[in-house]
Coordinates of N, CA and C in Angstrom, one line a residue:
D169 N 56.7 92.3 -18.8 CA 58.0 91.7 -18.5 C 58.0 90.3 -18.9
A170 N 59.1 89.6 -18.6 CA 59.3 88.2 -19.2 C 58.2 87.2 -18.6
A171 N 57.8 87.4 -17.3 CA 56.8 86.5 -16.8 C 55.5 86.7 -17.4
L172 N 55.1 88.0 -17.7 CA 53.8 88.2 -18.3 C 53.8 87.7 -19.7
K173 N 54.9 87.9 -20.4 CA 55.0 87.3 -21.8 C 54.8 85.8 -21.8
Q174 N 55.4 85.2 -20.8 CA 55.2 83.7 -20.7 C 53.8 83.3 -20.5
V175 N 53.1 84.1 -19.7 CA 51.7 83.8 -19.4 C 50.9 84.0 -20.7
E176 N 51.1 85.1 -21.4 CA 50.4 85.4 -22.6 C 50.6 84.3 -23.7
A177 N 51.9 83.8 -23.8 CA 52.2 82.7 -24.7 C 51.4 81.5 -24.3
T178 N 51.3 81.2 -23.0 CA 50.7 80.0 -22.6 C 49.2 80.1 -22.8
I179 N 48.6 81.3 -22.7 CA 47.2 81.5 -23.0 C 46.9 81.1 -24.5
K180 N 47.7 81.6 -25.4 CA 47.6 81.3 -26.8 C 47.7 79.8 -27.0
D181 N 48.7 79.2 -26.4 CA 48.9 77.7 -26.5 C 47.7 76.9 -26.0
M182 N 47.1 77.4 -24.9 CA 46.0 76.7 -24.3 C 44.8 76.8 -25.3
A183 N 44.7 77.9 -26.0 CA 43.6 78.0 -26.9 C 43.6 77.0 -28.0
L184 N 44.9 76.6 -28.4 CA 45.1 75.6 -29.4 C 45.1 74.2 -28.9
H185 N 45.8 73.9 -27.8 CA 46.0 72.6 -27.3 C 45.4 72.2 -26.0
S186 N 45.0 73.2 -25.2 CA 44.4 73.0 -23.9 C 45.3 72.1 -23.0
P187 N 46.6 72.5 -22.8 CA 47.5 71.7 -22.0 C 47.1 71.8 -20.5
A188 N 47.5 70.8 -19.7 CA 47.4 71.0 -18.2 C 48.4 72.0 -17.7
L189 N 48.0 72.7 -16.7 CA 48.8 73.8 -16.2 C 49.6 73.2 -15.0
T190 N 50.9 73.4 -15.0 CA 51.7 73.0 -13.8 C 51.5 74.0 -12.7
Q191 N 51.9 73.6 -11.5 CA 51.8 74.5 -10.4 C 52.5 75.8 -10.6
E192 N 53.7 75.7 -11.2 CA 54.5 76.9 -11.5 C 53.8 77.8 -12.4
L193 N 53.2 77.3 -13.5 CA 52.4 78.1 -14.4 C 51.2 78.7 -13.8
R194 N 50.5 77.9 -13.0 CA 49.3 78.5 -12.3 C 49.7 79.7 -11.4
H195 N 50.8 79.6 -10.7 CA 51.3 80.7 -9.9 C 51.7 81.9 -10.7
A196 N 52.3 81.6 -11.9 CA 52.7 82.7 -12.8 C 51.5 83.4 -13.3
F197 N 50.4 82.7 -13.6 CA 49.2 83.3 -14.0 C 48.7 84.2 -12.9
I198 N 48.6 83.7 -11.7 CA 48.0 84.5 -10.6 C 48.9 85.7 -10.3
D199 N 50.2 85.6 -10.3 CA 51.1 86.7 -10.1 C 50.8 87.8 -11.2
A200 N 50.7 87.3 -12.5 CA 50.4 88.2 -13.6 C 49.1 89.0 -13.4
I201 N 48.1 88.3 -13.0 CA 46.8 88.9 -12.7 C 46.9 90.0 -11.6
E202 N 47.6 89.6 -10.6 CA 47.8 90.6 -9.5 C 48.5 91.9 -10.0
R203 N 49.5 91.7 -10.8 CA 50.3 92.9 -11.3 C 49.4 93.7 -12.2
C204 N 48.6 93.1 -13.0 CA 47.7 93.8 -13.9 C 46.7 94.6 -13.1
N205 N 46.1 94.0 -12.1 CA 45.2 94.8 -11.3 C 45.8 95.9 -10.5
L206 N 47.1 95.7 -10.0 CA 47.8 96.7 -9.3 C 48.0 97.9 -10.2
H207 N 48.2 97.7 -11.5 CA 48.5 98.8 -12.5 C 47.2 99.3 -13.2
G208 N 46.1 98.8 -12.7 CA 44.8 99.3 -13.2 C 44.5 98.7 -14.6
E209 N 45.2 97.7 -15.0 CA 44.9 97.0 -16.3 C 43.9 95.9 -16.1
H210 N 42.7 96.2 -15.7 CA 41.7 95.2 -15.3 C 41.2 94.4 -16.5
D211 N 41.2 94.9 -17.7 CA 40.8 94.1 -18.9 C 41.8 93.0 -19.1
K212 N 43.1 93.4 -19.0 CA 44.1 92.4 -19.2 C 44.1 91.3 -18.1
A213 N 43.8 91.7 -16.9 CA 43.6 90.8 -15.8 C 42.5 89.8 -16.0
L214 N 41.4 90.3 -16.5 CA 40.3 89.4 -16.9 C 40.6 88.4 -18.0
L215 N 41.4 88.9 -18.9 CA 41.9 88.0 -20.0 C 42.7 86.8 -19.5
I216 N 43.5 87.1 -18.5 CA 44.4 86.1 -17.9 C 43.6 85.2 -17.0
V217 N 42.6 85.7 -16.3 CA 41.7 84.9 -15.4 C 41.0 83.8 -16.2
A218 N 40.5 84.2 -17.4 CA 39.6 83.3 -18.1 C 40.2 81.8 -18.3
P219 N 41.4 81.7 -18.8 CA 41.9 80.3 -18.9 C 42.0 79.5 -17.6
L220 N 42.1 80.1 -16.5 CA 42.2 79.4 -15.2 C 40.8 78.9 -14.8
L221 N 39.8 79.5 -15.4 CA 38.4 79.1 -15.0 C 37.8 78.1 -16.0
R222 N 38.6 77.7 -17.0 CA 38.1 76.8 -18.0 C 37.9 75.4 -17.4
P223 N 36.9 74.7 -17.9 CA 36.7 73.3 -17.5 C 37.9 72.5 -17.7
G224 N 38.3 71.6 -16.7 CA 39.4 70.8 -16.9 C 40.7 71.3 -16.2
V225 N 40.7 72.6 -15.9 CA 41.8 73.2 -15.2 C 41.6 73.1 -13.7
T226 N 42.5 72.3 -13.0 CA 42.3 72.1 -11.6 C 43.1 73.0 -10.8
L227 N 42.5 73.7 -9.8 CA 43.1 74.7 -8.9 C 43.0 74.2 -7.5
T228 N 43.9 74.5 -6.7 CA 43.8 74.2 -5.2 C 42.8 75.2 -4.7
S229 N 42.3 75.0 -3.5 CA 41.4 75.9 -2.9 C 42.0 77.3 -2.7
N230 N 43.3 77.3 -2.4 CA 44.0 78.6 -2.2 C 44.1 79.3 -3.6
E231 N 44.4 78.6 -4.6 CA 44.6 79.2 -6.0 C 43.2 79.7 -6.5
K232 N 42.2 78.9 -6.3 CA 40.8 79.3 -6.7 C 40.4 80.5 -6.0
N233 N 40.7 80.6 -4.7 CA 40.3 81.8 -3.9 C 41.0 83.0 -4.4
S234 N 42.3 82.9 -4.8 CA 43.1 84.0 -5.3 C 42.6 84.5 -6.6
V235 N 42.3 83.5 -7.5 CA 41.7 83.9 -8.8 C 40.4 84.6 -8.7
T236 N 39.5 84.1 -7.8 CA 38.2 84.7 -7.6 C 38.4 86.1 -7.1
C237 N 39.3 86.3 -6.1 CA 39.6 87.6 -5.5 C 40.0 88.6 -6.6
E238 N 41.0 88.2 -7.4 CA 41.5 89.1 -8.4 C 40.4 89.4 -9.5
Q239 N 39.6 88.4 -9.8 CA 38.5 88.6 -10.8 C 37.5 89.7 -10.2
E240 N 37.2 89.6 -8.9 CA 36.3 90.5 -8.3 C 36.9 91.9 -8.3
I241 N 38.3 92.0 -8.1 CA 38.9 93.3 -8.1 C 38.8 93.9 -9.5
A242 N 39.1 93.1 -10.5 CA 39.1 93.5 -11.9 C 37.7 94.0 -12.3
L243 N 36.7 93.3 -11.8 CA 35.3 93.7 -12.1 C 34.8 94.8 -11.3
G244 N 35.6 95.3 -10.3 CA 35.1 96.3 -9.4 C 34.0 96.0 -8.5
Q245 N 33.9 94.7 -8.1 CA 32.8 94.3 -7.3 C 32.9 94.7 -5.8
S246 N 31.9 95.2 -5.2 CA 31.9 95.6 -3.8 C 31.4 94.5 -2.9
R247 N 30.6 93.6 -3.5 CA 30.2 92.4 -2.7 C 30.9 91.3 -3.3
V248 N 31.7 90.6 -2.4 CA 32.6 89.6 -2.9 C 32.3 88.2 -2.3
M249 N 32.8 87.2 -3.0 CA 32.7 85.8 -2.5 C 34.0 85.3 -2.0
S250 N 35.1 85.9 -2.4 CA 36.4 85.4 -2.0 C 36.7 85.6 -0.5
R251 N 37.6 84.8 0.0 CA 37.9 84.9 1.4 C 39.3 85.6 1.6
G252 N 39.6 86.0 2.9 CA 40.8 86.7 3.1 C 42.1 85.9 2.7
R253 N 43.0 86.6 2.1 CA 44.2 85.9 1.6 C 45.4 86.2 2.4
R254 N 45.5 87.4 3.0 CA 46.6 87.8 3.8 C 46.0 88.3 5.2
L255 N 46.4 87.6 6.2 CA 45.9 87.8 7.6 C 47.0 88.3 8.5
T256 N 46.6 89.2 9.4 CA 47.5 89.5 10.6 C 46.7 89.3 11.8
V257 N 47.1 88.4 12.7 CA 46.3 88.1 13.9 C 47.1 88.2 15.2
Q258 N 46.7 89.0 16.1 CA 47.2 89.0 17.4 C 46.5 87.9 18.2
I259 N 47.2 86.8 18.5 CA 46.5 85.6 19.1 C 46.5 85.7 20.6
T260 N 47.4 86.5 21.2 CA 47.4 86.6 22.6 C 48.2 87.9 23.0
N261 N 47.9 88.4 24.2 CA 48.8 89.5 24.7 C 49.6 89.0 25.9
R262 N 49.6 87.7 26.1 CA 50.5 87.1 27.2 C 51.9 87.2 26.7
C263 N 52.8 87.5 27.7 CA 54.2 87.6 27.3 C 55.1 87.1 28.5
N264 N 56.3 86.7 28.2 CA 57.2 86.2 29.2 C 58.1 87.4 29.7
L265 N 57.9 88.5 29.1 CA 58.8 89.7 29.5 C 57.9 90.9 29.9
R266 N 58.5 91.9 30.4 CA 57.8 93.1 30.7 C 58.6 94.3 30.1
C267 N 58.6 94.4 28.8 CA 59.3 95.4 28.1 C 58.9 96.8 28.5
K268 N 59.8 97.7 28.6 CA 59.5 99.1 29.2 C 58.6 99.9 28.2
M269 N 58.5 99.6 26.9 CA 57.8 100.3 26.0 C 56.4 99.7 25.6
C270 N 56.1 98.5 26.2 CA 55.0 97.7 25.8 C 53.9 97.7 26.9
H271 N 52.6 97.8 26.5 CA 51.5 97.7 27.4 C 50.8 96.4 27.4
D272 N 51.2 95.5 26.6 CA 50.5 94.2 26.5 C 50.5 93.5 27.9
G273 N 49.3 93.1 28.3 CA 49.2 92.3 29.5 C 49.1 93.2 30.8
K274 N 49.2 94.5 30.7 CA 49.2 95.3 31.9 C 47.8 95.4 32.5
W275 N 46.8 95.2 31.7 CA 45.4 95.3 32.2 C 44.7 94.0 32.1
G276 N 45.5 92.9 32.2 CA 44.8 91.6 32.1 C 45.2 90.8 30.9
T277 N 45.0 89.5 30.9 CA 45.4 88.6 29.8 C 44.2 88.5 28.8
E278 N 44.5 88.7 27.5 CA 43.5 88.5 26.5 C 44.1 87.6 25.4
E279 N 43.3 86.8 24.8 CA 43.7 86.0 23.6 C 42.5 85.6 22.8
I280 N 42.7 85.1 21.6 CA 41.5 84.8 20.8 C 40.7 83.7 21.4
S281 N 39.4 83.7 21.2 CA 38.6 82.7 21.7 C 38.7 81.4 20.9
T282 N 38.1 80.3 21.4 CA 38.0 79.1 20.7 C 37.3 79.3 19.4
K283 N 36.2 80.1 19.4 CA 35.4 80.4 18.2 C 36.3 81.0 17.1
V284 N 37.1 82.0 17.5 CA 37.9 82.7 16.5 C 39.0 81.7 16.0
R285 N 39.6 80.9 17.0 CA 40.6 79.9 16.5 C 40.0 79.0 15.5
D286 N 38.8 78.5 15.7 CA 38.2 77.6 14.7 C 37.9 78.3 13.4
E287 N 37.5 79.6 13.5 CA 37.3 80.4 12.2 C 38.6 80.5 11.4
L288 N 39.7 80.7 12.2 CA 41.0 80.8 11.5 C 41.4 79.5 10.8
L289 N 41.1 78.4 11.5 CA 41.4 77.1 10.9 C 40.6 76.9 9.6
K290 N 39.4 77.4 9.6 CA 38.6 77.2 8.4 C 39.1 78.1 7.2
L291 N 39.8 79.1 7.5 CA 40.4 80.0 6.5 C 41.7 79.5 5.9
M292 N 42.3 78.6 6.6 CA 43.7 78.1 6.1 C 43.7 77.6 4.7
P293 N 42.7 76.9 4.2 CA 42.8 76.4 2.9 C 42.8 77.5 1.8
Y294 N 42.4 78.7 2.2 CA 42.2 79.8 1.2 C 43.3 80.9 1.4
A295 N 44.0 80.8 2.5 CA 45.0 81.9 2.8 C 46.3 81.7 2.0
Q296 N 47.0 82.8 1.8 CA 48.3 82.8 1.2 C 49.4 83.1 2.2
E297 N 49.1 84.1 3.1 CA 50.0 84.5 4.1 C 49.3 84.8 5.4
I298 N 50.0 84.6 6.5 CA 49.5 84.9 7.8 C 50.6 85.4 8.7
T299 N 50.4 86.5 9.4 CA 51.4 87.0 10.4 C 50.8 86.8 11.8
W300 N 51.6 86.1 12.6 CA 51.2 85.8 14.0 C 51.8 86.8 14.9
L301 N 51.0 87.5 15.7 CA 51.5 88.5 16.7 C 51.1 88.1 18.1
G302 N 51.9 88.6 19.1 CA 51.6 88.5 20.5 C 51.4 90.0 21.0
G303 N 51.7 90.1 22.4 CA 52.3 89.3 23.3 C 53.4 88.4 22.7
E304 N 53.6 87.3 23.3 CA 54.5 86.3 22.8 C 53.7 85.1 22.2
V305 N 53.9 84.9 20.9 CA 53.1 84.0 20.1 C 53.1 82.6 20.7
F306 N 54.3 82.2 21.2 CA 54.5 80.8 21.6 C 53.9 80.5 23.0
L307 N 53.3 81.5 23.6 CA 52.6 81.3 24.9 C 51.1 81.0 24.6
Y308 N 50.6 81.2 23.4 CA 49.2 80.8 23.1 C 49.1 79.3 23.1
P309 N 48.2 78.7 23.9 CA 48.1 77.3 24.1 C 47.9 76.5 22.9
D310 N 47.1 77.0 21.9 CA 46.7 76.3 20.7 C 47.5 76.7 19.5
F311 N 48.7 77.3 19.7 CA 49.4 77.8 18.6 C 49.9 76.6 17.7
D312 N 50.2 75.5 18.2 CA 50.7 74.4 17.4 C 49.5 73.9 16.5
I313 N 48.3 74.0 16.9 CA 47.2 73.6 16.1 C 47.1 74.6 14.9
L314 N 47.1 75.9 15.1 CA 47.1 76.9 14.1 C 48.3 76.7 13.1
F315 N 49.4 76.6 13.7 CA 50.7 76.5 12.9 C 50.6 75.3 12.0
S316 N 50.2 74.1 12.5 CA 50.2 72.9 11.8 C 49.2 73.0 10.6
E317 N 48.1 73.6 10.9 CA 47.0 73.7 9.8 C 47.5 74.6 8.7
A318 N 48.2 75.7 9.1 CA 48.8 76.6 8.1 C 49.8 75.9 7.2
C319 N 50.7 75.1 7.9 CA 51.7 74.3 7.2 C 51.0 73.3 6.2
K320 N 49.9 72.7 6.6 CA 49.2 71.7 5.8 C 48.8 72.3 4.5
Y321 N 48.5 73.6 4.5 CA 48.0 74.2 3.2 C 49.1 75.1 2.6
S322 N 50.3 75.0 3.1 CA 51.5 75.7 2.5 C 51.3 77.3 2.6
V323 N 50.6 77.7 3.7 CA 50.5 79.1 3.9 C 51.8 79.7 4.4
K324 N 52.2 80.8 3.8 CA 53.4 81.5 4.2 C 53.2 82.1 5.6
Q325 N 54.0 81.8 6.6 CA 53.8 82.3 7.9 C 54.9 83.3 8.4
H326 N 54.5 84.3 9.1 CA 55.5 85.3 9.6 C 55.2 85.3 11.1
I327 N 56.3 85.3 11.9 CA 56.1 85.3 13.4 C 57.0 86.4 14.0
S328 N 56.4 87.3 14.8 CA 57.1 88.2 15.6 C 57.3 87.7 17.0
T329 N 58.6 87.6 17.4 CA 58.9 86.9 18.7 C 60.1 87.5 19.4
N330 N 60.2 87.4 20.7 CA 61.4 87.7 21.4 C 62.4 86.6 21.3
G331 N 62.0 85.4 20.9 CA 62.8 84.3 20.6 C 63.2 83.4 21.8
L332 N 62.9 83.9 23.0 CA 63.4 83.2 24.2 C 62.8 81.9 24.5
L333 N 61.6 81.6 23.9 CA 60.8 80.4 24.2 C 61.0 79.4 23.1
I334 N 61.8 79.6 22.1 CA 62.0 78.7 21.0 C 62.9 77.6 21.4
D335 N 62.4 76.3 21.4 CA 63.3 75.2 21.7 C 63.7 74.5 20.4
E336 N 64.5 73.5 20.5 CA 65.0 72.9 19.3 C 64.0 72.3 18.4
K337 N 63.0 71.6 19.0 CA 61.9 71.0 18.3 C 61.1 72.1 17.5
T338 N 60.8 73.2 18.1 CA 60.1 74.3 17.5 C 61.0 74.9 16.4
A339 N 62.2 75.1 16.6 CA 63.1 75.7 15.7 C 63.2 74.8 14.4
V340 N 63.2 73.5 14.5 CA 63.3 72.6 13.4 C 62.0 72.9 12.5
K341 N 60.9 72.9 13.1 CA 59.6 73.1 12.4 C 59.6 74.5 11.7
L342 N 60.1 75.5 12.4 CA 60.1 76.8 11.8 C 61.0 76.9 10.5
I343 N 62.2 76.2 10.6 CA 63.1 76.2 9.5 C 62.6 75.3 8.4
E344 N 62.1 74.2 8.7 CA 61.6 73.2 7.7 C 60.5 73.9 6.8
H345 N 59.6 74.7 7.5 CA 58.5 75.3 6.8 C 58.8 76.7 6.4
D346 N 60.1 77.1 6.4 CA 60.5 78.4 5.9 C 59.7 79.6 6.5
V347 N 59.4 79.6 7.8 CA 58.7 80.6 8.4 C 59.5 81.9 8.6
D348 N 59.0 83.0 8.3 CA 59.7 84.3 8.5 C 59.7 84.6 9.9
L349 N 60.9 84.6 10.6 CA 61.0 85.0 12.0 C 61.5 86.4 12.1
F350 N 60.8 87.2 12.9 CA 61.2 88.5 13.2 C 61.5 88.6 14.7
F351 N 62.8 88.7 15.0 CA 63.2 88.7 16.4 C 63.2 90.2 16.9
S352 N 62.5 90.4 18.1 CA 62.5 91.7 18.7 C 63.8 91.8 19.6
I353 N 64.7 92.5 19.1 CA 66.0 92.7 19.8 C 66.3 94.2 19.7
D354 N 66.4 94.8 20.9 CA 66.5 96.3 20.9 C 67.9 96.8 21.3
A355 N 68.9 95.9 21.4 CA 70.2 96.4 21.8 C 71.3 95.3 21.4
T356 N 72.5 95.7 21.4 CA 73.6 94.8 21.1 C 74.5 94.5 22.3
T357 N 74.1 95.0 23.5 CA 74.8 94.7 24.7 C 73.8 94.2 25.7
A358 N 74.3 93.4 26.7 CA 73.5 92.8 27.7 C 72.8 93.9 28.6
E359 N 73.6 94.9 28.9 CA 73.1 96.0 29.8 C 71.9 96.7 29.3
V360 N 72.0 97.1 28.0 CA 70.9 97.9 27.4 C 69.8 97.0 27.1
Y361 N 70.1 95.8 26.5 CA 69.0 94.8 26.2 C 68.2 94.5 27.4
E362 N 68.8 94.1 28.5 CA 68.1 93.7 29.7 C 67.3 94.8 30.4
S363 N 67.8 96.0 30.2 CA 67.1 97.2 30.8 C 65.8 97.5 30.0
I364 N 65.8 97.1 28.7 CA 64.6 97.3 27.9 C 63.7 96.1 27.9
R365 N 64.2 95.0 27.7 CA 63.5 93.7 27.7 C 63.5 93.1 29.1
R366 N 62.7 93.7 30.0 CA 62.8 93.3 31.4 C 62.4 91.9 31.6
G367 N 63.2 91.1 32.3 CA 62.9 89.7 32.5 C 63.7 88.8 31.6
A368 N 64.4 89.4 30.6 CA 65.2 88.6 29.6 C 66.6 88.6 30.0
R369 N 67.3 87.5 29.6 CA 68.7 87.4 29.7 C 69.4 87.4 28.4
F370 N 70.3 88.3 28.2 CA 71.0 88.5 26.9 C 71.7 87.2 26.5
E371 N 72.3 86.5 27.5 CA 73.0 85.3 27.2 C 72.0 84.2 26.7
T372 N 70.8 84.2 27.2 CA 69.8 83.2 26.7 C 69.4 83.5 25.3
L373 N 69.3 84.8 24.9 CA 69.0 85.2 23.6 C 70.1 84.7 22.6
I374 N 71.3 85.0 23.0 CA 72.4 84.6 22.1 C 72.5 83.1 21.9
A375 N 72.2 82.3 23.0 CA 72.2 80.9 22.9 C 71.1 80.4 22.0
K376 N 69.9 81.0 22.0 CA 68.8 80.6 21.1 C 69.1 80.9 19.7
I377 N 69.7 82.1 19.4 CA 70.1 82.4 18.0 C 71.2 81.4 17.5
N378 N 72.2 81.1 18.4 CA 73.2 80.2 17.9 C 72.6 78.8 17.7
M379 N 71.6 78.4 18.5 CA 71.0 77.1 18.3 C 70.2 77.1 16.9
I380 N 69.5 78.1 16.6 CA 68.8 78.2 15.4 C 69.7 78.3 14.2
N381 N 70.8 79.0 14.3 CA 71.8 79.1 13.2 C 72.4 77.7 12.9
A382 N 72.7 77.0 14.0 CA 73.3 75.6 13.8 C 72.3 74.7 13.1
L383 N 71.1 74.7 13.5 CA 70.0 73.9 12.8 C 69.8 74.3 11.4
Q384 N 69.9 75.6 11.2 CA 69.7 76.2 9.8 C 70.7 75.6 8.9
E385 N 72.0 75.5 9.3 CA 73.0 75.0 8.5 C 72.8 73.6 8.0
K386 N 72.1 72.8 8.9 CA 71.9 71.4 8.6 C 70.6 71.2 7.7
I387 N 69.6 72.1 8.0 CA 68.3 71.9 7.3 C 68.1 72.7 6.1
R388 N 68.3 74.1 6.2 CA 68.0 75.0 5.2 C 69.0 76.2 5.2
P389 N 70.2 76.0 4.6 CA 71.2 77.0 4.7 C 70.8 78.4 4.3
D390 N 69.8 78.5 3.4 CA 69.4 79.8 2.9 C 68.2 80.4 3.7
Y391 N 67.9 79.8 4.9 CA 66.9 80.3 5.7 C 67.3 81.7 6.3
R392 N 66.3 82.6 6.2 CA 66.6 84.0 6.7 C 65.8 84.4 7.8
K393 N 66.4 85.2 8.7 CA 65.7 85.7 9.9 C 65.9 87.3 9.9
S394 N 65.0 87.9 10.6 CA 65.1 89.4 10.6 C 65.1 89.9 12.1
I395 N 65.5 91.1 12.3 CA 65.5 91.8 13.6 C 64.6 93.0 13.5
K396 N 63.7 93.2 14.5 CA 63.0 94.4 14.7 C 63.4 95.0 16.0
M397 N 63.4 96.4 16.1 CA 63.7 97.0 17.3 C 62.9 98.3 17.4
V398 N 62.7 98.7 18.7 CA 62.1 100.0 19.0 C 63.2 100.9 19.3
V399 N 63.3 102.0 18.5 CA 64.4 103.0 18.8 C 64.0 103.9 19.8
M400 N 64.9 104.1 20.8 CA 64.6 105.1 21.9 C 65.9 105.7 22.4
K401 N 65.9 106.6 23.3 CA 67.1 107.3 23.7 C 68.2 106.3 24.2
S402 N 67.7 105.2 24.9 CA 68.7 104.3 25.5 C 69.4 103.4 24.6
N403 N 68.9 103.3 23.3 CA 69.6 102.3 22.4 C 69.9 102.9 21.0
C404 N 69.5 104.2 20.8 CA 69.8 104.7 19.5 C 71.2 104.8 19.1
H405 N 72.1 104.8 20.1 CA 73.5 104.9 19.8 C 74.1 103.5 19.3
Q406 N 73.3 102.5 19.4 CA 73.7 101.1 19.0 C 73.2 100.7 17.6
I407 N 72.5 101.6 17.0 CA 72.1 101.3 15.6 C 73.3 101.4 14.7
C408 N 73.4 100.3 13.9 CA 74.6 100.2 13.0 C 74.3 100.9 11.7

């Protein structure tokens, strides 16, 4: 495709002139390597890897880890040096609700230890994406520490939340850093929503969404949010 042709042309140009690679080009290289590996074209992937490992080419820790990972895939290595690039972490099972279909917190509170938190912090320079799960993510006491460190290294973050604990300060940070927000909303009416999300108020949910929408218009109009729901007999008739 066009992106891969651009990468191939750049490789030829580098062989002649050895130009510095912009961030955009470095990411195009890494995307092309990933696509080659996905399609089993490992020889081509190694061809694209080579220019990125030349002396004088500066990569961020994240980019270097991605290139190392793709090189290991292309070589079929079973023992690897690269670190995790995409993480999914349940940081706590604490929640502000008692949803009828959920068992989190029923047998006691659990969350990641300080040791695991510190291990996650050490992974941030190498990660590309991380998905934060609860319970309710915003009840984890050290979430701001993890969130800020991920932002520092431009890690793409995804958060699954009921949305009820998001205040204006938090909303601004989420929008500014383009965090993917997945709202757990199981109904379109107060009666059904509150019968499923026990302890929640539908009017509070609407107020939170309106607050985020208003901030979004000021900060990042193209910011996108998503809804997740658990389909059951009590709400299946409300699926649009």
